[in-house]
C-alpha cells in the first residue's frame, strides 16, 4: 500500500510524522515554505518551514489557552493585538469576548491568512467580523512605531528560528509592554518544558525583571513536539484574577479546572524555575 | 552523516521517532521482541514489540503518577501488587512508602526484569529490597488463583494488543477488585485521551458499575503517542483522599498541584465522559 507521511523534526533527537491523505497547498511564499495538508485523524494541518503550526483536531488546546488566560485575567479587554496568528485561530477566540472592540492581527505573511481562511472554515471566518483588522507587517516594526495601545497582547508565533528568533528576545517583550495599557496582560508561545527548559528559564528571568506577575503555563497538543507546548504569562495582574471571571461560551479545551491545572508545573521543571516563581 | 532512528507507530496516523546512539539489546524473548536502545536526549529506552515502554528522561511522569495516586488515596498500604512493571520503575516508587511490607511484581517476561535491572540503574535496584517479590506468571492466572489480597494494585501493562488485550477487559478489573482489601485502590494504564477516547469511555463505563469512585487522570510523557497517557483510578475511596497525605521524598514529577491537575480533563474529553464522572 502506498502511504504518504509528513515528518517534522524541530529537535535533533525527536521526529513526529502524520499520515497524509492529500497535499492541498505546497508553495514558497515570500517568507517561508507553506504546506496545507489533509491528514488522517488530525484533519487539515498547516505547516510552515517544515514545522506543524496547527491541526483541525487539536488546535483548541493551543488557541483557547494562549488567548483566554490573559483575556480573563484582564477582565474586560477592549483592544487586543495578536502577533503572528495569521491562521485566524487566536482571532476567533479573542472575538468570543464581548468586551472586545478591536482585534488587530499583525502577520508578516499574507499567504498564511489567505490559505487558512480558505481551509480552516471551522474558525468561522473571524476576518469577516467588523472588529477584526489585519496588518500585514513585521511585528517588530509595528510595535516600534508605538502608535497603538492594547489591553491584551498575544504573541502567537512560530518557533525561535531565523527571523522569528527576535520575537523571543527581551527587546521584543519590552516593546510589547510599552504597547500595553495599565492592567493589561500578555501571553506568548513559549516552547516545551522537557525540550526547551533552558530557553524558558532565560525568558522567565528577563520577564521577571519587567513585570510583577510572570507565570508559565502549558497545554496538550499531540501534534507539537513532545505532545504539548507552554506559554509565558506576562502582567502586573496575577493570572489567578482570571479564575473568577465569566468564561466565553463554546470552549472545547479550557474550563475552570483546566485553567488552574495549566499552571501546575511538574516537579523537575518547577525546581528548575524555583527561584523565579511568583504565583505557582 | 549516518543516523539511526527508531520509529514507533501504535496508531495508523501517527509515528514518533527517536534518534538512536546505540542498540544495547535486540532479542526475541519467549513473549515479545525486546529492544533496549540508548537514545539521544531521552537516554536508555525500553521497547517491547515496537512500542516505547519507558525512557530514562521522562519515565517519572509515568511511574510516579501510576503508583502514588492510589498509594496516597489508600494512606497506609501494606501489600501492593504490580501487574506487569517488570522494568522496576513502579516498584521503585511503591517502595518509597514506609507503610509497605510486601510489593509483588507479577511479570510474564523474566527478560524484561533482567534487562531492565542491568540498564535502568537509576531505579536503584528495587529488586534488592527485602520487601520486593517477583512472580514470573501471567497476571490473569495469578489473580484467578485468588490466594492473596492487596491494599493497592497497579496495572502497569503494555497496550491492549495481543495477549495484553485481556488486561483491559471487565473480567480483569473484576479479578483485581476481588483481590483488593477494603479501602483499597487500583490504578491502571489507560491510554491517551485524544487517540483512545472510545476505549477509555468503555472502560470507565464498566468500572463505574464496579466501584463508587472511578476517575480518569493523565500525565505528560513526550515519548508516548501524543505526548502523554492516562490512568484509570478504581476505588471506593475518592482520589481526593490522597491530597492530604504525606508525600514520599525525592519525587521528580508529582507534587500536590500536579496531583490535583492530573484530574482536570480538557473540555472536549470531559464532555465525552460527562454522564459517567463522579469526582472530577
Coordinates of C-alpha atoms in Angstrom, one line a residue:
Chain A
X1 CA 0.0 0.0 0.0
X2 CA 1.3 3.5 -0.8
X3 CA 1.3 5.8 2.1
X4 CA 2.4 9.4 2.3
X5 CA 3.8 10.6 5.6
X6 CA 4.8 14.1 6.7
X7 CA 7.7 14.2 9.1
X8 CA 8.6 17.0 11.4
X9 CA 11.9 17.5 13.2
X10 CA 12.4 20.6 15.3
X11 CA 14.9 18.9 17.6
X12 CA 17.9 16.8 16.6
X13 CA 16.7 13.8 18.7
X14 CA 12.9 13.7 18.0
X15 CA 10.7 13.4 15.0
X16 CA 7.0 13.1 14.6
X17 CA 5.1 12.0 11.5
X18 CA 1.5 12.4 10.4
X19 CA -0.2 10.3 7.7
X20 CA -1.2 12.5 4.8
X21 CA -4.4 12.0 2.8
X22 CA -3.7 14.8 0.4
X23 CA -1.4 17.8 -0.1
X24 CA -3.7 20.7 -0.6
X25 CA -1.2 23.6 -0.8
X26 CA 2.6 23.4 -1.3
X27 CA 4.2 26.8 -2.0
X28 CA 7.1 29.1 -1.2
X29 CA 5.7 32.4 0.0
X30 CA 8.0 35.4 0.1
X31 CA 8.7 34.5 3.7
X32 CA 8.5 30.7 4.2
X33 CA 7.5 27.4 2.8
X34 CA 3.8 26.8 3.3
X35 CA 2.2 23.4 3.3
X36 CA -1.5 22.7 3.9
X37 CA -2.0 19.0 4.4
X38 CA -5.2 17.0 4.8
X39 CA -4.1 14.4 7.4
X40 CA -5.6 11.2 8.8
X41 CA -7.3 11.8 12.2
X42 CA -5.9 15.3 12.7
X43 CA -7.6 16.8 9.6
X44 CA -6.3 19.8 7.9
X45 CA -2.8 20.8 9.1
X46 CA -0.8 24.0 8.5
X47 CA 3.0 23.5 8.2
X48 CA 5.4 26.4 7.9
X49 CA 9.1 25.8 7.1
X50 CA 8.6 22.1 8.0
X51 CA 7.0 22.7 11.5
X52 CA 3.4 21.9 12.3
X53 CA 1.5 25.1 13.3
X54 CA -1.9 23.7 13.9
X55 CA -4.4 20.9 13.0
X56 CA -8.1 20.9 13.0
X57 CA -8.2 18.1 15.6
X58 CA -6.0 19.6 18.4
X59 CA -5.7 23.4 17.9
X60 CA -8.3 24.3 20.6
X61 CA -5.7 23.4 23.3
X62 CA -3.4 26.0 21.8
X63 CA -5.7 28.8 20.7
X64 CA -8.0 28.7 23.7
X65 CA -5.1 28.7 26.2
X66 CA -3.0 31.4 24.6
X67 CA -5.9 33.8 24.3
X68 CA -8.4 33.3 27.2
X69 CA -5.8 33.1 30.0
X70 CA -4.7 36.8 29.5
X71 CA -8.1 37.9 28.3
X72 CA -9.8 36.6 31.5
X73 CA -7.0 37.9 33.7
X74 CA -7.7 41.4 32.3
X75 CA -11.4 41.0 32.7
X76 CA -12.7 43.4 30.1
X77 CA -10.2 43.9 27.3
X78 CA -11.3 46.3 24.6
X79 CA -8.2 46.4 22.3
X80 CA -6.3 43.2 21.5
X81 CA -3.1 42.6 19.5
X82 CA -2.3 39.2 18.0
X83 CA 1.3 38.9 16.9
X84 CA 1.5 36.3 14.1
X85 CA -1.6 34.3 14.3
X86 CA -2.4 34.6 10.6
X87 CA -4.3 31.3 10.7
X88 CA -7.2 33.1 12.4
X89 CA -7.5 30.6 15.3
X90 CA -6.5 33.1 18.1
X91 CA -8.6 35.8 16.4
X92 CA -11.7 33.5 16.6
X93 CA -11.1 33.0 20.4
X94 CA -10.4 36.7 21.1
X95 CA -13.7 37.7 19.4
X96 CA -15.6 35.5 21.7
X97 CA -15.2 38.2 24.4
X98 CA -18.0 40.7 24.1
X99 CA -15.8 43.5 25.6
X100 CA -13.5 43.4 22.5
X101 CA -13.9 46.5 20.3
X102 CA -10.9 45.9 18.1
X103 CA -8.6 42.9 17.5
X104 CA -5.5 43.5 15.3
X105 CA -3.6 40.6 13.8
X106 CA -0.1 41.7 12.9
X107 CA 1.0 38.9 10.5
X108 CA 4.1 39.1 8.2
X109 CA 2.9 36.7 5.6
X110 CA -0.4 37.4 3.9
X111 CA -0.5 33.9 2.3
X112 CA -0.9 32.4 5.8
X113 CA -4.1 34.4 6.2
X114 CA -5.4 33.6 2.7
X115 CA -4.7 29.9 2.8
X116 CA -6.0 29.5 6.4
X117 CA -9.1 31.5 5.6
X118 CA -9.9 29.1 2.8
X119 CA -9.2 25.9 4.6
X120 CA -9.8 26.4 8.3
X121 CA -13.5 27.1 7.9
X122 CA -14.1 25.8 11.5
X123 CA -12.7 29.2 12.7
X124 CA -16.0 30.7 11.4
X125 CA -14.2 33.3 9.2
X126 CA -13.3 35.7 12.1
X127 CA -11.9 38.1 9.5
X128 CA -15.4 39.0 8.5
X129 CA -16.1 40.3 12.0
X130 CA -16.1 44.2 11.8
X131 CA -13.9 44.2 15.0
X132 CA -11.1 42.3 13.2
X133 CA -8.2 44.2 11.5
X134 CA -5.3 42.6 9.6
X135 CA -2.0 44.4 9.5
X136 CA 0.5 42.8 7.1
X137 CA 3.7 43.9 8.7
X138 CA 6.7 42.8 10.8
X139 CA 5.6 42.9 14.4
X140 CA 8.8 44.5 15.5
X141 CA 8.3 47.4 13.2
X142 CA 4.6 47.7 14.1
X143 CA 5.4 47.9 17.8
X144 CA 8.3 50.2 17.3
X145 CA 6.1 52.7 15.6
X146 CA 4.4 52.9 19.0
X147 CA 1.2 54.4 17.9
X148 CA -1.3 51.9 19.4
X149 CA -2.0 50.6 22.9
X150 CA -3.6 47.3 23.8
X151 CA -5.3 45.7 26.8
X152 CA -4.1 42.2 25.8
X153 CA -1.2 41.1 23.5
X154 CA -1.0 37.6 22.3
X155 CA 2.3 36.5 20.7
X156 CA 1.1 33.6 18.6
X157 CA 4.4 33.0 16.7
X158 CA 6.4 30.2 15.1
X159 CA 9.5 28.8 16.8
X160 CA 12.6 30.9 17.5
X161 CA 14.3 30.1 14.2
X162 CA 15.5 32.7 11.7
X163 CA 13.5 35.9 11.7
X164 CA 11.2 34.7 14.4
X165 CA 14.2 34.5 16.9
X166 CA 13.8 38.2 17.7
X167 CA 10.3 37.5 18.9
X168 CA 11.8 35.6 21.9
X169 CA 14.1 38.4 22.9
X170 CA 13.9 40.8 25.9
X171 CA 13.8 43.6 23.4
X172 CA 10.6 42.3 21.9
X173 CA 9.0 41.7 25.4
X174 CA 9.9 45.4 26.2
X175 CA 8.2 46.5 23.0
X176 CA 5.1 44.6 23.8
X177 CA 5.0 46.0 27.4
X178 CA 5.4 49.6 26.0
X179 CA 2.3 49.0 24.0
X180 CA 0.3 47.6 26.9
X181 CA -2.3 49.6 28.7
X182 CA -2.2 49.6 32.6
X183 CA -3.9 46.4 33.9
X184 CA -3.0 44.6 30.6
X185 CA -1.8 41.1 30.1
X186 CA 0.4 39.3 27.6
X187 CA 0.7 35.7 26.6
X188 CA 3.4 34.4 24.4
X189 CA 4.1 31.0 22.8
X190 CA 7.0 29.8 24.9
X191 CA 8.0 26.3 23.9
X192 CA 8.0 22.9 25.7
X193 CA 9.2 22.3 29.2
X194 CA 11.0 19.0 28.6
X195 CA 12.8 20.1 25.4
X196 CA 13.3 23.8 25.9
X197 CA 13.8 24.3 29.6
X198 CA 16.9 26.5 29.2
X199 CA 15.2 28.9 26.8
X200 CA 12.1 29.1 29.0
X201 CA 14.3 29.9 32.1
X202 CA 16.1 32.6 30.1
X203 CA 12.8 34.2 29.1
X204 CA 11.3 33.9 32.6
X205 CA 14.4 35.6 34.0
X206 CA 14.2 38.7 32.0
X207 CA 10.4 38.8 32.2
X208 CA 10.6 38.7 35.9
X209 CA 12.6 42.0 35.7
X210 CA 9.8 43.6 33.6
X211 CA 6.5 42.7 35.4
X212 CA 5.3 41.7 38.8
X213 CA 3.4 38.5 38.0
X214 CA 5.0 36.4 35.3
X215 CA 4.0 32.7 35.2
X216 CA 4.5 29.8 32.9
X217 CA 1.6 27.5 31.9
X218 CA 1.1 24.7 29.5
X219 CA -1.3 22.8 27.3
X220 CA -1.7 19.4 25.5
X221 CA -1.1 19.4 21.7
X222 CA -0.4 15.9 20.4
X223 CA 1.0 17.2 17.1
X224 CA 3.6 19.5 18.7
X225 CA 7.0 18.2 19.7
X226 CA 6.6 16.2 23.0
X227 CA 2.8 16.5 22.8
X228 CA 2.4 19.9 24.2
X229 CA 3.6 23.5 24.5
X230 CA 3.8 26.2 27.1
X231 CA 3.1 29.9 27.3
X232 CA 4.6 32.8 29.2
X233 CA 2.0 34.9 31.0
X234 CA 3.4 38.5 31.4
X235 CA 1.5 41.0 33.5
X236 CA 1.3 43.1 36.7
X237 CA -2.0 41.3 37.3
X238 CA -1.8 37.8 38.7
X239 CA -3.2 35.1 36.3
X240 CA -5.4 33.9 39.2
X241 CA -7.6 37.1 38.6
X242 CA -9.0 35.2 35.6
X243 CA -10.4 32.3 37.6
X244 CA -13.4 34.3 38.9
X245 CA -14.4 35.8 35.5
X246 CA -17.2 34.7 33.2
X247 CA -15.8 32.3 30.6
X248 CA -16.8 32.6 26.9
X249 CA -19.3 30.0 25.6
X250 CA -18.4 27.1 23.4
X251 CA -15.0 26.2 24.5
X252 CA -13.5 22.8 23.5
X253 CA -10.4 22.6 25.7
X254 CA -10.5 25.1 28.5
X255 CA -12.7 25.0 31.6
X256 CA -12.0 26.4 35.1
X257 CA -10.2 23.2 36.3
X258 CA -8.0 23.1 33.1
X259 CA -7.3 26.8 33.6
X260 CA -5.9 26.2 37.1
X261 CA -4.2 22.9 36.1
X262 CA -2.2 24.6 33.3
X263 CA -0.1 26.4 35.9
X264 CA 0.8 23.2 37.8
X265 CA 4.4 22.5 36.9
X266 CA 5.9 19.0 37.1
X267 CA 8.4 18.9 39.9
X268 CA 11.5 18.5 37.8
X269 CA 10.6 21.7 35.9
X270 CA 9.3 23.6 39.0
X271 CA 12.7 23.0 40.6
X272 CA 14.5 24.5 37.5
X273 CA 12.4 27.7 37.8
X274 CA 12.0 27.7 41.6
X275 CA 14.0 30.9 42.3
X276 CA 11.9 32.8 39.8
X277 CA 8.3 31.6 40.5
X278 CA 5.8 34.0 42.0
X279 CA 2.3 32.7 41.6
X280 CA 2.7 28.9 41.1
Chain B
X1 CA 26.1 11.7 8.3
X2 CA 24.8 8.3 9.2
X3 CA 21.9 8.5 11.7
X4 CA 19.9 5.7 13.2
X5 CA 16.3 6.4 14.1
X6 CA 13.8 4.2 15.9
X7 CA 10.2 4.8 14.7
X8 CA 7.2 3.8 16.7
X9 CA 3.7 3.5 15.2
X10 CA 0.9 2.5 17.6
X11 CA -1.8 4.3 15.6
X12 CA -2.3 4.2 11.8
X13 CA -2.0 8.0 11.5
X14 CA 0.9 8.9 13.9
X15 CA 4.5 8.0 14.2
X16 CA 7.2 9.1 16.5
X17 CA 10.9 8.6 16.1
X18 CA 13.9 8.8 18.5
X19 CA 17.5 9.2 17.4
X20 CA 19.5 6.1 18.5
X21 CA 23.0 6.3 19.7
X22 CA 23.4 2.6 20.2
X23 CA 21.3 -0.6 20.2
X24 CA 22.2 -2.2 23.5
X25 CA 19.8 -5.3 23.4
X26 CA 17.8 -6.7 20.5
X27 CA 16.3 -10.1 21.2
X28 CA 13.2 -12.1 20.8
X29 CA 12.1 -13.3 24.2
X30 CA 9.6 -16.2 24.5
X31 CA 6.9 -13.5 24.7
X32 CA 7.9 -10.5 22.7
X33 CA 10.5 -8.6 20.8
X34 CA 12.7 -6.6 23.3
X35 CA 14.9 -3.7 22.3
X36 CA 17.0 -1.7 24.7
X37 CA 18.2 1.5 23.0
X38 CA 20.5 4.2 24.1
X39 CA 18.9 7.3 22.6
X40 CA 19.8 11.0 22.2
X41 CA 18.3 13.2 24.9
X42 CA 15.9 10.5 26.3
X43 CA 18.7 8.1 27.3
X44 CA 18.1 4.4 27.7
X45 CA 14.8 3.4 26.3
X46 CA 12.9 0.1 26.6
X47 CA 10.9 -1.0 23.5
X48 CA 8.6 -4.0 23.5
X49 CA 7.0 -5.3 20.3
X50 CA 7.9 -2.0 18.7
X51 CA 6.3 0.2 21.3
X52 CA 8.3 2.5 23.7
X53 CA 7.7 1.5 27.3
X54 CA 9.9 4.0 29.1
X55 CA 12.9 6.2 28.8
X56 CA 15.3 7.4 31.4
X57 CA 14.4 11.0 30.7
X58 CA 10.6 11.0 31.1
X59 CA 9.6 7.9 33.0
X60 CA 9.0 9.7 36.3
X61 CA 5.8 11.2 34.9
X62 CA 4.5 7.7 34.3
X63 CA 5.8 5.7 37.3
X64 CA 5.1 8.4 40.0
X65 CA 1.6 9.0 38.7
X66 CA 0.5 5.4 38.3
X67 CA 1.8 4.5 41.8
X68 CA 1.5 7.4 44.2
X69 CA -2.1 8.4 43.3
X70 CA -3.6 5.1 44.5
X71 CA -1.0 4.7 47.3
X72 CA -1.7 8.2 48.7
X73 CA -5.5 7.7 48.4
X74 CA -5.2 4.5 50.5
X75 CA -3.0 6.2 53.0
X76 CA -1.1 3.3 54.5
X77 CA -0.9 0.4 52.0
X78 CA 1.0 -2.6 53.4
X79 CA 0.6 -5.1 50.5
X80 CA 0.9 -3.9 46.9
X81 CA 0.6 -5.8 43.6
X82 CA 2.2 -4.5 40.4
X83 CA 0.8 -6.2 37.3
X84 CA 3.5 -6.1 34.6
X85 CA 6.0 -3.5 35.6
X86 CA 9.0 -5.8 35.1
X87 CA 11.2 -2.7 34.4
X88 CA 11.2 -2.0 38.1
X89 CA 10.2 1.7 37.8
X90 CA 6.8 1.3 39.5
X91 CA 8.4 -1.0 42.1
X92 CA 10.9 1.7 43.0
X93 CA 8.1 4.2 43.6
X94 CA 6.0 1.8 45.6
X95 CA 8.9 1.1 48.0
X96 CA 9.2 4.8 48.8
X97 CA 6.2 4.4 51.0
X98 CA 7.3 3.2 54.5
X99 CA 4.0 1.5 55.2
X100 CA 4.7 -1.1 52.5
X101 CA 5.6 -4.6 53.9
X102 CA 5.4 -6.5 50.6
X103 CA 5.4 -5.5 46.9
X104 CA 4.8 -8.2 44.4
X105 CA 5.6 -7.7 40.7
X106 CA 3.6 -10.2 38.6
X107 CA 5.5 -10.0 35.3
X108 CA 5.1 -12.5 32.4
X109 CA 8.5 -12.0 30.9
X110 CA 11.6 -12.6 33.0
X111 CA 13.8 -11.0 30.4
X112 CA 12.2 -7.6 30.9
X113 CA 13.2 -7.8 34.5
X114 CA 16.8 -9.0 33.8
X115 CA 17.5 -6.4 31.0
X116 CA 15.9 -3.5 32.9
X117 CA 17.8 -4.4 36.1
X118 CA 21.0 -4.2 34.2
X119 CA 20.3 -1.0 32.4
X120 CA 17.9 1.2 34.4
X121 CA 20.3 1.6 37.3
X122 CA 18.6 4.9 38.2
X123 CA 15.8 2.8 39.7
X124 CA 18.3 1.9 42.5
X125 CA 17.8 -1.9 42.1
X126 CA 14.5 -2.1 43.9
X127 CA 14.6 -5.9 43.5
X128 CA 17.3 -6.0 46.2
X129 CA 14.8 -4.6 48.7
X130 CA 13.6 -7.4 51.0
X131 CA 10.0 -6.2 50.6
X132 CA 10.1 -6.9 46.8
X133 CA 9.0 -10.2 45.4
X134 CA 9.0 -11.2 41.7
X135 CA 6.3 -13.6 40.4
X136 CA 7.0 -14.7 36.9
X137 CA 3.5 -15.6 35.8
X138 CA 0.5 -14.4 33.7
X139 CA -1.4 -11.9 35.9
X140 CA -4.7 -13.4 34.9
X141 CA -3.7 -16.8 36.3
X142 CA -2.1 -15.2 39.4
X143 CA -5.3 -13.3 40.2
X144 CA -7.6 -16.3 39.4
X145 CA -5.7 -18.4 42.0
X146 CA -7.2 -15.8 44.4
X147 CA -4.8 -16.6 47.3
X148 CA -3.5 -13.1 48.0
X149 CA -5.1 -9.8 48.9
X150 CA -3.7 -6.3 48.4
X151 CA -4.2 -2.7 49.5
X152 CA -3.1 -1.3 46.2
X153 CA -3.0 -2.8 42.7
X154 CA -1.1 -1.1 39.9
X155 CA -1.7 -2.4 36.4
X156 CA 1.5 -1.2 34.7
X157 CA 1.0 -3.0 31.4
X158 CA 1.7 -2.7 27.7
X159 CA -1.0 -1.6 25.3
X160 CA -4.2 -3.7 24.6
X161 CA -2.7 -5.7 21.7
X162 CA -2.4 -9.5 21.6
X163 CA -2.3 -11.2 25.0
X164 CA -2.4 -7.8 26.8
X165 CA -5.8 -7.1 25.4
X166 CA -7.4 -9.2 28.3
X167 CA -5.8 -6.8 30.8
X168 CA -8.2 -4.1 29.5
X169 CA -11.4 -6.2 30.0
X170 CA -14.1 -6.0 32.6
X171 CA -13.2 -9.6 33.6
X172 CA -9.7 -8.5 34.6
X173 CA -10.9 -5.4 36.5
X174 CA -13.2 -7.8 38.4
X175 CA -10.3 -10.1 39.2
X176 CA -8.3 -7.2 40.5
X177 CA -11.2 -6.0 42.7
X178 CA -11.6 -9.5 44.1
X179 CA -8.0 -9.3 45.3
X180 CA -8.4 -5.9 46.8
X181 CA -8.7 -5.3 50.5
X182 CA -11.5 -3.0 51.8
X183 CA -10.3 0.6 51.4
X184 CA -8.0 -0.4 48.6
X185 CA -7.3 1.4 45.4
X186 CA -6.3 0.4 41.9
X187 CA -4.6 2.4 39.1
X188 CA -4.3 1.1 35.6
X189 CA -2.5 2.3 32.5
X190 CA -5.4 3.5 30.4
X191 CA -4.3 5.1 27.2
X192 CA -4.5 8.6 25.7
X193 CA -7.5 10.9 25.7
X194 CA -7.1 12.3 22.2
X195 CA -6.4 8.9 20.5
X196 CA -8.2 6.4 22.6
X197 CA -11.3 8.1 23.9
X198 CA -13.7 5.3 22.8
X199 CA -11.7 2.7 24.7
X200 CA -11.4 4.9 27.8
X201 CA -15.1 5.5 27.8
X202 CA -15.8 1.8 27.5
X203 CA -13.6 1.0 30.5
X204 CA -14.9 3.9 32.5
X205 CA -18.4 2.6 31.9
X206 CA -17.9 -0.8 33.3
X207 CA -15.6 0.4 36.1
X208 CA -18.5 2.7 37.2
X209 CA -20.6 -0.4 37.7
X210 CA -17.9 -1.9 40.0
X211 CA -16.8 0.9 42.3
X212 CA -18.1 4.1 43.8
X213 CA -15.2 6.5 42.9
X214 CA -13.7 5.8 39.5
X215 CA -11.8 8.7 37.9
X216 CA -9.5 9.3 34.9
X217 CA -6.3 11.2 35.2
X218 CA -3.3 11.9 32.9
X219 CA 0.3 12.7 32.7
X220 CA 2.9 14.1 30.3
X221 CA 5.3 11.6 28.6
X222 CA 6.9 13.1 25.5
X223 CA 7.9 9.6 24.2
X224 CA 4.4 8.2 24.3
X225 CA 1.9 8.6 21.5
X226 CA 0.5 12.2 21.6
X227 CA 3.0 13.1 24.4
X228 CA 1.0 11.7 27.3
X229 CA -1.0 8.9 28.8
X230 CA -3.8 8.4 31.2
X231 CA -4.8 6.1 34.1
X232 CA -8.0 4.8 35.5
X233 CA -8.4 5.2 39.2
X234 CA -10.6 2.5 40.6
X235 CA -11.7 2.6 44.2
X236 CA -14.5 3.1 46.7
X237 CA -12.3 5.8 48.2
X238 CA -12.2 9.1 46.3
X239 CA -8.9 10.0 44.9
X240 CA -9.1 13.4 46.7
X241 CA -8.4 11.5 49.9
X242 CA -4.7 11.4 48.8
X243 CA -4.3 15.1 48.7
X244 CA -3.9 15.5 52.4
X245 CA -1.4 12.7 52.9
X246 CA 2.4 13.0 53.4
X247 CA 4.1 12.6 50.0
X248 CA 7.2 10.4 49.6
X249 CA 10.5 12.3 49.3
X250 CA 12.5 12.7 46.2
X251 CA 9.8 12.9 43.5
X252 CA 10.7 14.3 40.1
X253 CA 7.2 14.8 38.5
X254 CA 4.5 14.7 41.1
X255 CA 3.7 17.4 43.7
X256 CA 0.4 18.4 45.3
X257 CA -0.5 20.8 42.4
X258 CA 0.3 18.2 39.8
X259 CA -1.7 15.6 41.7
X260 CA -4.8 17.8 41.5
X261 CA -4.1 19.0 38.0
X262 CA -3.9 15.4 36.6
X263 CA -7.7 15.0 37.2
X264 CA -8.6 18.2 35.2
X265 CA -10.0 17.0 31.9
X266 CA -9.9 19.1 28.8
X267 CA -13.4 20.2 27.9
X268 CA -13.8 18.1 24.7
X269 CA -12.9 15.0 26.7
X270 CA -14.9 15.9 29.9
X271 CA -18.0 16.2 27.6
X272 CA -17.4 12.7 26.2
X273 CA -17.4 11.2 29.8
X274 CA -19.8 13.7 31.4
X275 CA -22.5 11.2 32.2
X276 CA -20.0 9.0 34.0
X277 CA -17.9 11.4 36.0
X278 CA -18.2 11.4 39.8
X279 CA -15.2 13.2 41.3
X280 CA -14.0 15.5 38.5

